Coordinates of C-alpha atoms in Angstrom, one line a residue:
X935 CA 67.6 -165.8 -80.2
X936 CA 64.7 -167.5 -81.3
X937 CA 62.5 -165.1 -80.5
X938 CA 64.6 -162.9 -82.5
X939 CA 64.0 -165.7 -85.7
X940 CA 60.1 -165.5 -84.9
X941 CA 59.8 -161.9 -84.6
X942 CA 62.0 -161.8 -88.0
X943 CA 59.6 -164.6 -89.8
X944 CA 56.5 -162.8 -88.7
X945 CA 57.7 -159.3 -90.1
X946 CA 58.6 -161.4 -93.8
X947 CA 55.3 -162.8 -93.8
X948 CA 53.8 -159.4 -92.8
X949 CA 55.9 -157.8 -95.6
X950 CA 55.2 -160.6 -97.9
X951 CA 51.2 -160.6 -97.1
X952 CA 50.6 -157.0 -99.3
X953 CA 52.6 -155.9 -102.2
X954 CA 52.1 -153.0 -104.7
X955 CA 50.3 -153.9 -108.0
X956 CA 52.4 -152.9 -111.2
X957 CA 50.5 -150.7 -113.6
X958 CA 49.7 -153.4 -115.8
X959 CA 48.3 -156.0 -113.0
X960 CA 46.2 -152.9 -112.0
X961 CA 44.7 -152.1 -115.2
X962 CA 43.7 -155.9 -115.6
X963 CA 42.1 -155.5 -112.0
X964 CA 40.5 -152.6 -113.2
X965 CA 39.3 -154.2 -116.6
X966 CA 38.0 -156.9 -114.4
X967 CA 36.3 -155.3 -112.1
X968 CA 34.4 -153.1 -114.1
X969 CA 33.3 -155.8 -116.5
X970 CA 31.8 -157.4 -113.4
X971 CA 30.1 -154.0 -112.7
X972 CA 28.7 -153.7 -116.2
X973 CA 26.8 -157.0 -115.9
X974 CA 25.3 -157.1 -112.1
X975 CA 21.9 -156.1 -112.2
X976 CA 21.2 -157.3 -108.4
X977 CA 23.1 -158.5 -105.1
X978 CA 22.1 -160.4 -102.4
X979 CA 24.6 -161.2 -99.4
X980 CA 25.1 -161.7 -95.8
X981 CA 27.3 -159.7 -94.0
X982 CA 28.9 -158.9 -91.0
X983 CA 30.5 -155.5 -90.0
X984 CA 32.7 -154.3 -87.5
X985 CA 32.6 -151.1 -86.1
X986 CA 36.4 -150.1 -84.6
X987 CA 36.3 -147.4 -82.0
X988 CA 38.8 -146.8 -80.0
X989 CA 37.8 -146.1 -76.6
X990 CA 36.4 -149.8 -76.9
X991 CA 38.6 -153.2 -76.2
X992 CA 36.5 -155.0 -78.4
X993 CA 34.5 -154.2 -81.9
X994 CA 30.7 -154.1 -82.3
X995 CA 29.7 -156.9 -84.5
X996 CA 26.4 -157.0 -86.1
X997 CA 25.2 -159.3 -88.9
X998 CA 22.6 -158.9 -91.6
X999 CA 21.3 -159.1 -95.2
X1000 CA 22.3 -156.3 -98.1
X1001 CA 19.8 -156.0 -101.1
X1002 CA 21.3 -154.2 -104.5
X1003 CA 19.2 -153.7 -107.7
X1004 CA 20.3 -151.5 -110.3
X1005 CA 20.5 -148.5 -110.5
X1006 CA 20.5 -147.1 -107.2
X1007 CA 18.3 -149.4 -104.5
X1008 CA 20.2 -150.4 -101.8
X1009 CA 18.8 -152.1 -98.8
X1010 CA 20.5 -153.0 -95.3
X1011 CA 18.8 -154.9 -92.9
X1012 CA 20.6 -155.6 -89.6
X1013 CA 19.1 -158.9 -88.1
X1014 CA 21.7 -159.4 -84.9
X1015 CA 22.0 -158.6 -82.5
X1016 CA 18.9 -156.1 -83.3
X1017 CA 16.8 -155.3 -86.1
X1018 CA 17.4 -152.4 -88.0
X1019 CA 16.7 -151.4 -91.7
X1020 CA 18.2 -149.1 -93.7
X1021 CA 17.3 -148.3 -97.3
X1022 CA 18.5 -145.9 -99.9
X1023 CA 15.6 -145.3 -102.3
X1024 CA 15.0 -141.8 -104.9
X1025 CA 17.4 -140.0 -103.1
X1026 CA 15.7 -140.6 -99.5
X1027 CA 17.4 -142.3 -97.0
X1028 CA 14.6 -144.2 -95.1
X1029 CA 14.9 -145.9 -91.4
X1030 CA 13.6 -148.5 -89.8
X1031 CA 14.5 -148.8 -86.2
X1032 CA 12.5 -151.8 -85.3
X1033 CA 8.9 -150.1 -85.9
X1034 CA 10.3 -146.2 -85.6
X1035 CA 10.5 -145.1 -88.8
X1036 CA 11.9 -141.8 -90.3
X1037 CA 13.3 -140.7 -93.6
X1038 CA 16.1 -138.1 -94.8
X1039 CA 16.7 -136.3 -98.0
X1040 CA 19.6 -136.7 -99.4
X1041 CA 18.6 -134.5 -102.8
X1042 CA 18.6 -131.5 -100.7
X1043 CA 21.7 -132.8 -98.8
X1044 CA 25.3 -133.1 -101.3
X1045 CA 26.9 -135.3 -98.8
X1046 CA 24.4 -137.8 -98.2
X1047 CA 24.2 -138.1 -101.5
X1048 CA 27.8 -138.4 -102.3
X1049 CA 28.0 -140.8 -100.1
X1050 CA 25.0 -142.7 -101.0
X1051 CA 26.9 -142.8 -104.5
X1052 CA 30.1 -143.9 -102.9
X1053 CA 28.0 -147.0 -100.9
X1054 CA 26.5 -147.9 -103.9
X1055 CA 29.6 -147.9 -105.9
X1056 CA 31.9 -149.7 -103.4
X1057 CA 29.2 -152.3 -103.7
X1058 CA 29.8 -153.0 -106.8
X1059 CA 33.5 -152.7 -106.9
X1060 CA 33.2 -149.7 -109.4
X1061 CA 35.0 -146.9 -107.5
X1062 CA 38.0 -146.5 -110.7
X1063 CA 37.7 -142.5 -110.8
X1064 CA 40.8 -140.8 -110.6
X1065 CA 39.4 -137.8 -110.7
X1066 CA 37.5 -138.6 -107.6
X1067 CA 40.3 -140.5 -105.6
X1068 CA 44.1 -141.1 -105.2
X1069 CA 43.9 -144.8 -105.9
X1070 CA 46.6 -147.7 -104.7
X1071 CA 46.3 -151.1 -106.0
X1072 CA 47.7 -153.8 -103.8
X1073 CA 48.0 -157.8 -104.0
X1074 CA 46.7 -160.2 -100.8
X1075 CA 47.8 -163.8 -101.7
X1076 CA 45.2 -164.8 -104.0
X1077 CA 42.9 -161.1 -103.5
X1078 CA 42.7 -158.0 -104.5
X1079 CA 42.6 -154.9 -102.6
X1080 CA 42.5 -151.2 -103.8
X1081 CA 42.9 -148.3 -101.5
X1082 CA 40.6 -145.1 -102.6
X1083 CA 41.6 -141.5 -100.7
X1084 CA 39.0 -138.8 -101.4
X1085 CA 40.2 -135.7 -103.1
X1086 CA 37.0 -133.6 -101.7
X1087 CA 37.6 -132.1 -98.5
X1088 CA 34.2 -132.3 -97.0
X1089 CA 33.7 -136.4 -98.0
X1090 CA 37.9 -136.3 -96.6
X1091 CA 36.4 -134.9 -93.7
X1092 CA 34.4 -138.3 -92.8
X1093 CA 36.1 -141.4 -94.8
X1094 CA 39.5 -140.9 -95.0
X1095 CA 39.8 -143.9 -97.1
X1096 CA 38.1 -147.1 -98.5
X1097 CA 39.9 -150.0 -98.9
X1098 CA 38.0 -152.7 -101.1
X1099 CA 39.4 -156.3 -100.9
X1100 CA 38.1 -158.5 -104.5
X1101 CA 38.3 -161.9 -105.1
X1102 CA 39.8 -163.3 -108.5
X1103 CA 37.2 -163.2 -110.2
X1104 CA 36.7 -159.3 -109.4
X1105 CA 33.8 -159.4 -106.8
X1106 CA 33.7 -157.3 -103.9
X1107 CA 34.7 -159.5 -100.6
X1108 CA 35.0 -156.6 -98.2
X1109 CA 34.6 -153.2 -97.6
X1110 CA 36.7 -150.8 -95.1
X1111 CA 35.9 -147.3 -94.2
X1112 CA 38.4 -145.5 -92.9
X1113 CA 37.6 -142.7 -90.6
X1114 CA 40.7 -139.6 -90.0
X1115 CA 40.4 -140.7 -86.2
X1116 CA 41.6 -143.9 -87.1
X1117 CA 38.1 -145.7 -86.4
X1118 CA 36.6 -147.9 -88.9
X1119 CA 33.9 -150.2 -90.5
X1120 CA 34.7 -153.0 -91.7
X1121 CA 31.9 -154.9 -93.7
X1122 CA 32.6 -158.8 -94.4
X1123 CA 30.3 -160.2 -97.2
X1124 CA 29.7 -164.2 -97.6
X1125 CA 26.5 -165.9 -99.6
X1126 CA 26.8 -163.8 -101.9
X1127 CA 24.8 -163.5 -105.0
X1128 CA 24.5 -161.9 -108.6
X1129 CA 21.6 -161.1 -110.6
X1130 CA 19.3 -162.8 -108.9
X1131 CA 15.6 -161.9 -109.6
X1132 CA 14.6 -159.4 -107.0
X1133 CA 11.2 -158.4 -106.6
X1134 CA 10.6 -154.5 -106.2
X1135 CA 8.9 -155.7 -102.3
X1136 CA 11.8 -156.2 -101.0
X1137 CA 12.5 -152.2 -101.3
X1138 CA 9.5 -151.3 -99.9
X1139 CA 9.6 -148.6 -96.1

């Protein structure tokens, strides 16, 4: 029987954990959010992202730095438990596999580029286009998180969903790609910071 209590506690609390936004708490999210957007120039940030697969019985964790500076530089640089860069610059993807570099196009390439767009927008927590996505706005205690299902079928055919979690004041906490085979990324971000002056170095291959 009290099993039975616990089993019924834990499925209220799991209930109660994530509830559907009315349409007016969503447009305030969304009003939010995109005034954030509007006024970050740069972002610097640990993370840590977890890569779900699974034929594995435990994630793959690996930490690093992200660099953001308007309009579209984005660098990641993976410092655990190896060293790896990766950096979106004029629409090439360059790669730095601790000294082995190469570089892809993504001009010549519409789905690179789409989902260049799509990192750099998920970044920023400005992913609001209905045209683009079927979008579900949910609460999480004191967060935020918005569910974005692509309406193209070749992006479909890699993410079939990000799931963006903000905090109240409408900045990006985390970031979860969801793959049709039910894998994911998860990408946790902590230390973060807006606007701070970021030299043009730092985007350098």
């Amino acid at each position: 029987m009290r099993n039975l209590v616990f089993l019924f506690l834990l499925l209220s609390v799991t209930m109660q954990a994530q509830t559907k936004m009315s349409a007016t708490e969503a447009q305030s999210l969304k009003t939010l959010v995109k005034r954030q957007a509007l006024t970050t120039k740069t972002i610097v940030s640990d993370f840590t992202q977890y890569k779900h697969l699974d034929f594995l019985s435990n994630d793959i964790i690996t930490k690093g730095k992200l660099a953001f500076k308007t309009p579209d530089l984005v660098k990641w640089e993976y410092t655990e438990p190896y060293k790896y860069a990766v950096l979106f610059k004029n629409e090439t993807l360059f790669i730095n596999d601790e000294g082995k570099k190469n570089q892809v196009d993504m001009g010549s390439n519409k789905l690179f580029k789409e989902l260049n767009n799509l990192i750099i927008n998920s970044i920023k927590g400005d992913m609001f286009d209905e045209d683009a996505f079927v979008i579900t706005y949910f609460k999480t205690g004191k967060n935020s998180e918005v569910h974005f299902v692509p309406k193209d079928k070749n992006s479909s055919k890699y993410i079939e969903t990000f799931q963006i979690t903000f905090n109240p004041s409408g900045d990006v906490t985390e970031v979860k790609m969801m793959e049709p085979s039910g894998d994911y990324t998860k990408i946790v971000f902590t230390n973060k910071e807006l606007n701070k002056p970021l030299p043009d170095a730092i985007f350098t291959h």
